[in-house]
Amino acid sequence: MEKLKRSELFGAALVPITGALVERYNKCLSFIGTAPTKLRSFHIDAMGWSPEIADEKDDFLYLNSGEANPNAIILSPKQNEKPAYSPFHSFDIEIMNLVFKEHRDAIKDITRDAAICVDLDQYIDAFYEPEDLLKYNQISVDFTVVEDLYNIQQKQLKLVKEFQEDHNFLDESLHLKILASARKHGDLRSRTLEMKSMSFTTDSFYTRAFGGVFVFRRKGSGKNILIFESKKMAKKVTSSSKTQAFHIKDGRFYSALAAEKMIVLDPEHSVLSGYYERVQKIIFSKQIENATHSLHEILENSNVYKRYLNRFTADSRKQLMILERLKTNAKKENALDIEGGLTPEVLACIQIPTPELAMKEQELVWKLIVKTSPYKDPLFLYWYDKETFYLEYTNWDESYQDWVIKLIKQNTWNT
């Protein structure tokens, strides 16, 4: 992971936490019922989640109060527009962006002296059945300032008002009360210290609940689609006239998404995005045996690439040949009419979200495509499923890691 850190592809956007901020963070952890950290310094993302604390506790979900109720911690305005490294739901970062937009001044004023605990309450105390996810609709975003600065502010204002009445300015005991509050808490009179609850409406989303589920909500006569990463959980749901349930390895969900106009086959888009070329190199790298060159050199040097390509058997070259033919035919109406037919693996590589979908729903479909693709495009994996990317990265050949880092850095405009 050190190479990723040096390349600013891991941890570069995290906010460092030290000194008094550690104590404030621990007060928030205690407030949500989690044991304080023993670390004296760490880093946090937009939601206040820390990879170091997750490792310390051996619990990636240490900010959650059960699967149904995640929390967030705000220690600094610097968390604004930072990524969420390990969100429980795909919409969590949307909520945090909205919080910082609506309460910018309050966050700036409050975090000078205190931390803010954020409760994402969707009015379900716990998930009992997978279908409960379809009830996950309206979320109330509530805030608690651990030092209760707002009430202290109101007391200061009351003291000042009392001071200004009649001849109270002569009351020395009142002077002492005002000075004591100012010394302990500072002058809070003109600061914005109240954060009113907010409401957030969900639509389609991904959640870690029940082992990981893609929830596609459809309106009108459309069918809701639930795609489970856990086969056990998928079996608990019986498809009905309003809901279809699939396991993520059940390829039938592609047809269901296509029927709801959420996914299409588009060879031309795959060519223009460079996806084919990357997939070809991934397939190619898996076929190499007894290499005397580094993977980075093989994939980047066309002469070396051809040298190894010519060592492959006919069967090993089949997938590469199909992709090459698709690239050639991409702009034609009969682009999918390939001699010998398309294998399921290749078909999975040319599906994209329907362009008419809202951007966040397109990103959700991309996340699903990336998770189910037989050939993991490292660029799309980094964009749409960073957690899996970081896990897989550690198992890659070192020279392949170098190639992937270069690939991502060349496409930083969309990371």
Short mmCIF file of C-alpha atoms in Angstrom, two decimals:
data_model
loop_
_atom_site.label_atom_id
_atom_site.label_comp_id
_atom_site.label_asym_id
_atom_site.label_seq_id
_atom_site.Cartn_x
_atom_site.Cartn_y
_atom_site.Cartn_z
CA MET A 1 0.00 0.00 0.00
CA GLU A 2 3.01 2.30 0.38
CA LYS A 3 3.21 2.79 -3.39
CA LEU A 4 -0.45 3.79 -3.46
CA LYS A 5 0.15 6.28 -0.66
CA ARG A 6 3.17 7.77 -2.43
CA SER A 7 1.09 8.05 -5.60
CA GLU A 8 -1.68 9.74 -3.57
CA LEU A 9 -4.14 7.01 -4.53
CA PHE A 10 -4.75 5.98 -0.92
CA GLY A 11 -5.23 8.22 2.08
CA ALA A 12 -4.32 11.49 0.36
CA ALA A 13 -7.79 12.93 0.98
CA LEU A 14 -7.99 11.90 4.64
CA VAL A 15 -7.91 14.55 7.38
CA PRO A 16 -5.18 14.10 10.06
CA ILE A 17 -6.41 14.10 13.67
CA THR A 18 -4.14 14.82 16.66
CA GLY A 19 -4.14 16.54 20.06
CA ALA A 20 -7.45 17.91 21.38
CA LEU A 21 -9.33 16.56 18.35
CA VAL A 22 -8.60 13.00 19.52
CA GLU A 23 -10.33 13.72 22.84
CA ARG A 24 -13.35 15.19 21.04
CA TYR A 25 -13.51 12.16 18.75
CA ASN A 26 -13.51 9.82 21.75
CA LYS A 27 -16.41 11.75 23.30
CA CYS A 28 -18.39 11.10 20.12
CA LEU A 29 -17.45 7.40 20.16
CA SER A 30 -18.68 7.17 23.77
CA PHE A 31 -21.88 8.99 22.80
CA ILE A 32 -22.71 6.41 20.10
CA GLY A 33 -21.82 3.52 22.43
CA THR A 34 -18.41 2.63 21.02
CA ALA A 35 -15.25 2.25 23.11
CA PRO A 36 -12.76 5.15 22.72
CA THR A 37 -9.65 4.69 20.61
CA LYS A 38 -6.25 4.37 22.24
CA LEU A 39 -4.54 5.93 19.24
CA ARG A 40 -3.01 9.38 19.73
CA SER A 41 -3.21 10.27 16.06
CA PHE A 42 -5.17 8.97 13.06
CA HIS A 43 -6.95 10.10 9.89
CA ILE A 44 -10.65 10.45 9.06
CA ASP A 45 -12.77 10.74 5.92
CA ALA A 46 -15.90 12.81 5.22
CA MET A 47 -17.94 10.69 7.65
CA GLY A 48 -15.35 10.67 10.40
CA TRP A 49 -14.46 7.05 9.65
CA SER A 50 -10.79 6.18 10.28
CA PRO A 51 -8.91 3.28 8.63
CA GLU A 52 -6.48 3.18 11.58
CA ILE A 53 -9.28 2.89 14.14
CA ALA A 54 -11.07 0.29 12.00
CA ASP A 55 -7.83 -1.76 12.10
CA GLU A 56 -7.44 -1.17 15.84
CA LYS A 57 -10.96 -2.39 16.55
CA ASP A 58 -10.92 -5.00 13.75
CA ASP A 59 -14.33 -3.60 12.83
CA PHE A 60 -14.99 -1.63 9.64
CA LEU A 61 -18.46 -0.78 10.93
CA TYR A 62 -17.43 0.64 14.30
CA LEU A 63 -19.43 3.86 13.65
CA ASN A 64 -22.68 1.93 13.18
CA SER A 65 -25.39 1.40 15.78
CA GLY A 66 -26.42 -1.87 14.14
CA GLU A 67 -26.79 -2.45 10.40
CA ALA A 68 -29.78 -0.17 10.02
CA ASN A 69 -28.33 2.92 11.70
CA PRO A 70 -24.95 4.36 10.71
CA ASN A 71 -23.42 7.42 12.39
CA ALA A 72 -20.91 10.04 11.36
CA ILE A 73 -18.54 12.33 13.27
CA ILE A 74 -17.59 15.86 12.21
CA LEU A 75 -14.41 17.26 13.77
CA SER A 76 -13.36 19.79 11.15
CA PRO A 77 -14.63 21.79 8.16
CA LYS A 78 -11.76 20.14 6.28
CA GLN A 79 -13.92 17.00 6.00
CA ASN A 80 -16.05 18.84 3.47
CA GLU A 81 -15.84 17.36 -0.05
CA LYS A 82 -13.62 14.53 1.14
CA PRO A 83 -14.49 10.99 -0.01
CA ALA A 84 -16.14 8.34 2.13
CA TYR A 85 -13.66 5.46 2.22
CA SER A 86 -15.93 2.84 3.74
CA PRO A 87 -19.58 3.97 3.48
CA PHE A 88 -22.29 1.61 4.68
CA HIS A 89 -24.66 2.87 1.98
CA SER A 90 -23.84 4.28 -1.43
CA PHE A 91 -25.79 7.44 -0.57
CA ASP A 92 -23.88 8.22 2.64
CA ILE A 93 -21.51 10.63 0.90
CA GLU A 94 -24.50 12.44 -0.65
CA ILE A 95 -25.87 13.02 2.83
CA MET A 96 -22.54 14.34 4.12
CA ASN A 97 -22.19 16.69 1.14
CA LEU A 98 -25.68 18.01 1.88
CA VAL A 99 -24.85 18.44 5.59
CA PHE A 100 -21.74 20.52 4.82
CA LYS A 101 -23.65 22.58 2.26
CA GLU A 102 -26.61 23.37 4.53
CA HIS A 103 -24.69 23.81 7.80
CA ARG A 104 -21.38 25.27 6.62
CA ASP A 105 -21.33 28.19 9.07
CA ALA A 106 -22.48 26.11 12.05
CA ILE A 107 -19.85 23.44 11.39
CA LYS A 108 -17.15 26.08 11.18
CA ASP A 109 -18.23 27.70 14.47
CA ILE A 110 -18.94 24.52 16.42
CA THR A 111 -15.77 22.62 15.53
CA ARG A 112 -13.62 25.40 16.95
CA ASP A 113 -14.45 23.95 20.38
CA ALA A 114 -16.43 20.73 19.97
CA ALA A 115 -17.33 17.73 17.81
CA ILE A 116 -20.61 16.92 16.11
CA CYS A 117 -22.24 13.48 16.18
CA VAL A 118 -24.45 12.80 13.16
CA ASP A 119 -27.25 10.22 13.42
CA LEU A 120 -28.66 8.87 10.14
CA ASP A 121 -32.07 7.67 11.31
CA GLN A 122 -34.36 6.00 8.77
CA TYR A 123 -37.01 5.08 11.41
CA ILE A 124 -36.12 1.38 11.38
CA ASP A 125 -34.42 0.24 14.59
CA ALA A 126 -33.10 -2.95 12.99
CA PHE A 127 -33.38 -4.93 9.76
CA TYR A 128 -35.25 -8.20 10.22
CA GLU A 129 -35.96 -9.26 6.63
CA PRO A 130 -34.23 -8.28 3.36
CA GLU A 131 -37.50 -6.72 2.11
CA ASP A 132 -37.07 -4.12 4.89
CA LEU A 133 -34.57 -2.45 2.57
CA LEU A 134 -37.43 -1.31 0.34
CA LYS A 135 -38.83 0.59 3.33
CA TYR A 136 -35.52 2.43 3.65
CA ASN A 137 -36.91 5.59 2.19
CA GLN A 138 -36.94 8.78 4.28
CA ILE A 139 -33.87 9.42 6.42
CA SER A 140 -33.74 11.96 9.23
CA VAL A 141 -30.28 13.44 9.77
CA ASP A 142 -29.97 14.56 13.40
CA PHE A 143 -27.07 16.31 15.13
CA THR A 144 -25.66 16.30 18.65
CA VAL A 145 -22.88 18.65 19.76
CA VAL A 146 -21.01 16.75 22.46
CA GLU A 147 -20.16 19.87 24.49
CA ASP A 148 -23.74 21.20 24.27
CA LEU A 149 -22.46 24.60 23.11
CA TYR A 150 -25.87 25.81 21.99
CA ASN A 151 -27.32 25.66 25.52
CA ILE A 152 -24.18 27.32 26.91
CA GLN A 153 -24.63 30.08 24.32
CA GLN A 154 -28.23 30.61 25.40
CA LYS A 155 -27.10 30.95 29.02
CA GLN A 156 -24.49 33.53 27.99
CA LEU A 157 -27.12 35.50 26.09
CA LYS A 158 -29.42 35.37 29.11
CA LEU A 159 -26.63 36.67 31.38
CA VAL A 160 -25.88 39.53 28.97
CA LYS A 161 -29.54 40.43 28.72
CA GLU A 162 -29.79 40.46 32.50
CA PHE A 163 -26.64 42.63 32.66
CA GLN A 164 -28.28 45.24 30.39
CA GLU A 165 -31.45 45.55 32.47
CA ASP A 166 -31.96 48.33 35.02
CA HIS A 167 -28.80 48.86 37.12
CA ASN A 168 -27.56 45.26 36.90
CA PHE A 169 -24.28 46.47 35.36
CA LEU A 170 -23.34 47.35 38.95
CA ASP A 171 -23.83 43.74 40.11
CA GLU A 172 -20.32 42.33 40.64
CA SER A 173 -21.58 38.75 41.03
CA LEU A 174 -23.16 39.03 37.57
CA HIS A 175 -19.84 40.33 36.22
CA LEU A 176 -18.08 37.29 37.64
CA LYS A 177 -20.62 34.86 36.10
CA ILE A 178 -20.19 36.43 32.65
CA LEU A 179 -16.40 36.40 32.91
CA ALA A 180 -16.33 32.79 34.16
CA SER A 181 -18.43 31.62 31.19
CA ALA A 182 -16.29 33.61 28.72
CA ARG A 183 -13.04 32.21 30.16
CA LYS A 184 -14.32 28.63 30.02
CA HIS A 185 -16.18 28.65 26.71
CA GLY A 186 -15.19 31.87 24.95
CA ASP A 187 -17.63 34.47 23.66
CA LEU A 188 -20.35 32.38 22.01
CA ARG A 189 -22.92 35.13 21.47
CA SER A 190 -22.47 35.69 17.73
CA ARG A 191 -21.64 32.13 16.70
CA THR A 192 -23.94 29.75 14.82
CA LEU A 193 -24.19 26.76 17.15
CA GLU A 194 -27.50 25.11 16.31
CA MET A 195 -27.89 22.47 13.61
CA LYS A 196 -31.48 21.65 12.78
CA SER A 197 -32.44 18.16 11.62
CA MET A 198 -32.47 17.48 7.90
CA SER A 199 -34.39 15.06 5.71
CA PHE A 200 -32.95 12.93 2.90
CA THR A 201 -34.94 10.78 0.47
CA THR A 202 -33.35 7.64 -0.95
CA ASP A 203 -34.06 5.96 -4.27
CA SER A 204 -31.83 3.18 -5.63
CA PHE A 205 -28.74 2.38 -3.56
CA TYR A 206 -26.18 -0.19 -2.41
CA THR A 207 -25.92 -1.26 1.21
CA ARG A 208 -23.63 -3.55 3.19
CA ALA A 209 -26.68 -4.86 5.10
CA PHE A 210 -27.48 -8.57 4.68
CA GLY A 211 -24.03 -9.23 3.28
CA GLY A 212 -24.31 -6.57 0.57
CA VAL A 213 -27.39 -5.72 -1.54
CA PHE A 214 -28.06 -3.61 -4.62
CA VAL A 215 -31.53 -2.07 -4.28
CA PHE A 216 -33.02 -0.79 -7.52
CA ARG A 217 -36.35 0.96 -6.94
CA ARG A 218 -38.65 1.36 -9.90
CA LYS A 219 -41.70 3.61 -10.11
CA GLY A 220 -45.06 3.00 -11.69
CA SER A 221 -45.46 -0.45 -13.26
CA GLY A 222 -41.75 -1.28 -12.98
CA LYS A 223 -40.44 -4.04 -10.73
CA ASN A 224 -38.07 -3.38 -7.83
CA ILE A 225 -34.87 -5.40 -8.17
CA LEU A 226 -32.81 -6.72 -5.24
CA ILE A 227 -29.39 -8.22 -6.06
CA PHE A 228 -27.70 -9.97 -3.12
CA GLU A 229 -24.03 -10.77 -2.63
CA SER A 230 -25.07 -13.43 -0.11
CA LYS A 231 -26.74 -16.51 -1.59
CA LYS A 232 -28.31 -17.30 1.80
CA MET A 233 -29.99 -13.89 1.95
CA ALA A 234 -31.11 -14.08 -1.68
CA LYS A 235 -32.98 -17.31 -0.93
CA LYS A 236 -34.99 -15.56 1.79
CA VAL A 237 -36.75 -13.35 -0.73
CA THR A 238 -39.44 -14.70 -3.02
CA SER A 239 -39.86 -12.75 -6.25
CA SER A 240 -43.31 -11.21 -6.62
CA SER A 241 -45.26 -9.02 -9.02
CA LYS A 242 -43.50 -5.97 -7.57
CA THR A 243 -40.06 -7.27 -6.62
CA GLN A 244 -37.45 -9.50 -8.26
CA ALA A 245 -34.62 -10.98 -6.19
CA PHE A 246 -31.35 -12.44 -7.51
CA HIS A 247 -28.01 -13.65 -6.24
CA ILE A 248 -25.15 -11.63 -7.74
CA LYS A 249 -23.84 -14.73 -9.59
CA ASP A 250 -27.23 -15.32 -11.20
CA GLY A 251 -26.77 -13.78 -14.65
CA ARG A 252 -30.54 -13.44 -15.10
CA PHE A 253 -30.48 -10.09 -13.33
CA TYR A 254 -28.88 -8.57 -16.45
CA SER A 255 -32.08 -9.33 -18.37
CA ALA A 256 -34.16 -7.90 -15.52
CA LEU A 257 -32.15 -4.66 -15.56
CA ALA A 258 -32.40 -4.48 -19.35
CA ALA A 259 -36.19 -4.95 -19.14
CA GLU A 260 -36.33 -1.96 -16.77
CA LYS A 261 -34.18 0.04 -19.22
CA MET A 262 -31.29 0.34 -16.79
CA ILE A 263 -28.56 -1.44 -18.73
CA VAL A 264 -27.72 -1.78 -22.45
CA LEU A 265 -25.11 -3.43 -24.69
CA ASP A 266 -22.96 -0.73 -26.23
CA PRO A 267 -19.75 -1.87 -27.97
CA GLU A 268 -19.02 1.62 -29.31
CA HIS A 269 -19.01 3.17 -25.82
CA SER A 270 -16.69 0.43 -24.60
CA VAL A 271 -14.25 1.21 -27.39
CA LEU A 272 -14.32 4.98 -26.85
CA SER A 273 -13.83 4.64 -23.10
CA GLY A 274 -10.74 2.47 -23.58
CA TYR A 275 -12.49 -0.34 -21.73
CA TYR A 276 -11.86 -2.98 -24.44
CA GLU A 277 -8.18 -2.21 -24.54
CA ARG A 278 -7.86 -2.55 -20.76
CA VAL A 279 -9.88 -5.77 -20.66
CA GLN A 280 -7.72 -7.20 -23.46
CA LYS A 281 -4.60 -6.50 -21.42
CA ILE A 282 -6.16 -8.06 -18.31
CA ILE A 283 -7.11 -11.24 -20.21
CA PHE A 284 -3.69 -11.22 -21.80
CA SER A 285 -1.84 -10.92 -18.46
CA LYS A 286 -3.71 -13.93 -17.04
CA GLN A 287 -2.49 -16.12 -19.91
CA ILE A 288 1.21 -15.34 -19.58
CA GLU A 289 3.45 -18.14 -18.40
CA ASN A 290 7.22 -18.26 -17.76
CA ALA A 291 7.64 -14.54 -18.35
CA THR A 292 11.16 -13.15 -18.56
CA HIS A 293 9.90 -9.54 -18.65
CA SER A 294 7.93 -7.60 -16.06
CA LEU A 295 4.17 -7.37 -16.60
CA HIS A 296 4.48 -3.60 -16.79
CA GLU A 297 6.94 -3.90 -19.69
CA ILE A 298 4.89 -6.57 -21.46
CA LEU A 299 1.70 -4.49 -21.32
CA GLU A 300 3.34 -1.20 -22.29
CA ASN A 301 5.83 -2.31 -24.97
CA SER A 302 3.98 -3.39 -28.14
CA ASN A 303 6.92 -5.45 -29.43
CA VAL A 304 7.22 -7.39 -26.18
CA TYR A 305 3.42 -7.75 -26.09
CA LYS A 306 3.38 -9.36 -29.54
CA ARG A 307 6.23 -11.68 -28.59
CA TYR A 308 4.17 -13.19 -25.77
CA LEU A 309 0.90 -13.11 -27.75
CA ASN A 310 2.41 -15.42 -30.35
CA ARG A 311 3.23 -17.97 -27.67
CA PHE A 312 -0.45 -18.40 -26.74
CA THR A 313 -2.52 -21.37 -27.85
CA ALA A 314 -5.50 -20.82 -30.15
CA ASP A 315 -7.91 -21.26 -27.22
CA SER A 316 -6.02 -18.70 -25.18
CA ARG A 317 -6.28 -16.17 -28.00
CA LYS A 318 -10.01 -16.70 -28.55
CA GLN A 319 -11.29 -14.10 -26.09
CA LEU A 320 -8.75 -11.57 -27.34
CA MET A 321 -9.79 -12.19 -30.94
CA ILE A 322 -13.48 -11.71 -30.09
CA LEU A 323 -12.75 -8.38 -28.40
CA GLU A 324 -10.64 -7.30 -31.36
CA ARG A 325 -13.49 -8.09 -33.75
CA LEU A 326 -15.92 -6.19 -31.54
CA LYS A 327 -13.62 -3.17 -31.61
CA THR A 328 -13.55 -3.32 -35.41
CA ASN A 329 -17.34 -3.68 -35.67
CA ALA A 330 -18.20 -1.29 -32.83
CA LYS A 331 -19.82 1.43 -34.97
CA LYS A 332 -21.76 -0.96 -37.19
CA GLU A 333 -25.42 -1.85 -36.63
CA ASN A 334 -24.52 -5.54 -36.51
CA ALA A 335 -21.64 -4.97 -34.09
CA LEU A 336 -22.65 -7.96 -31.94
CA ASP A 337 -22.83 -10.34 -34.90
CA ILE A 338 -19.43 -11.94 -34.37
CA GLU A 339 -18.24 -15.12 -36.04
CA GLY A 340 -18.24 -17.92 -33.50
CA GLY A 341 -20.62 -16.02 -31.20
CA LEU A 342 -20.08 -14.00 -28.05
CA THR A 343 -19.08 -15.75 -24.85
CA PRO A 344 -20.86 -14.79 -21.58
CA GLU A 345 -17.57 -13.31 -20.38
CA VAL A 346 -17.33 -10.95 -23.34
CA LEU A 347 -21.02 -10.02 -23.13
CA ALA A 348 -20.45 -9.01 -19.52
CA CYS A 349 -17.71 -6.65 -20.69
CA ILE A 350 -19.86 -4.57 -23.03
CA GLN A 351 -22.81 -3.74 -20.80
CA ILE A 352 -23.13 -0.16 -19.62
CA PRO A 353 -25.76 1.83 -17.67
CA THR A 354 -28.49 3.32 -19.84
CA PRO A 355 -27.35 6.91 -20.59
CA GLU A 356 -30.82 8.29 -19.72
CA LEU A 357 -30.46 7.23 -16.06
CA ALA A 358 -29.69 9.85 -13.42
CA MET A 359 -25.95 10.10 -12.75
CA LYS A 360 -26.06 8.52 -9.29
CA GLU A 361 -28.10 5.59 -10.63
CA GLN A 362 -25.59 5.17 -13.47
CA GLU A 363 -22.80 5.00 -10.88
CA LEU A 364 -24.75 2.35 -8.96
CA VAL A 365 -25.13 0.24 -12.12
CA TRP A 366 -21.41 0.69 -12.84
CA LYS A 367 -20.61 -0.53 -9.32
CA LEU A 368 -22.70 -3.66 -10.00
CA ILE A 369 -21.05 -4.22 -13.41
CA VAL A 370 -17.60 -3.89 -11.88
CA LYS A 371 -18.44 -6.35 -9.09
CA THR A 372 -19.78 -8.95 -11.53
CA SER A 373 -17.36 -8.58 -14.43
CA PRO A 374 -15.22 -11.70 -14.94
CA TYR A 375 -12.29 -9.44 -15.82
CA LYS A 376 -11.69 -6.72 -13.24
CA ASP A 377 -10.78 -3.52 -15.04
CA PRO A 378 -8.53 -1.91 -12.38
CA LEU A 379 -9.45 1.63 -13.45
CA PHE A 380 -13.21 1.09 -13.10
CA LEU A 381 -12.58 -0.93 -9.94
CA TYR A 382 -10.75 2.06 -8.45
CA TRP A 383 -13.50 4.47 -9.50
CA TYR A 384 -16.55 2.46 -8.44
CA ASP A 385 -15.45 -0.08 -5.83
CA LYS A 386 -12.37 1.24 -4.02
CA GLU A 387 -12.62 -1.17 -1.10
CA THR A 388 -12.37 -4.21 -3.42
CA PHE A 389 -9.62 -2.45 -5.35
CA TYR A 390 -7.50 -2.05 -2.21
CA LEU A 391 -8.07 -5.69 -1.23
CA GLU A 392 -7.15 -7.04 -4.67
CA TYR A 393 -4.20 -4.68 -5.11
CA THR A 394 -2.24 -6.40 -2.33
CA ASN A 395 -2.40 -9.72 -4.25
CA TRP A 396 -1.19 -8.36 -7.59
CA ASP A 397 2.27 -8.82 -9.08
CA GLU A 398 4.42 -5.82 -8.20
CA SER A 399 5.01 -4.85 -11.82
CA TYR A 400 1.25 -5.11 -12.48
CA GLN A 401 0.71 -2.78 -9.51
CA ASP A 402 3.03 -0.28 -11.20
CA TRP A 403 1.06 -0.52 -14.44
CA VAL A 404 -2.24 -0.01 -12.60
CA ILE A 405 -0.93 3.03 -10.71
CA LYS A 406 0.24 4.59 -13.97
CA LEU A 407 -3.14 3.82 -15.58
CA ILE A 408 -5.09 5.49 -12.78
CA LYS A 409 -2.80 8.51 -12.63
CA GLN A 410 -3.30 9.02 -16.36
CA ASN A 411 -7.06 9.15 -15.75
CA THR A 412 -7.16 11.23 -12.58
CA TRP A 413 -9.65 13.60 -14.18
CA ASN A 414 -12.43 11.16 -13.24
CA THR A 415 -11.25 9.67 -9.92
#
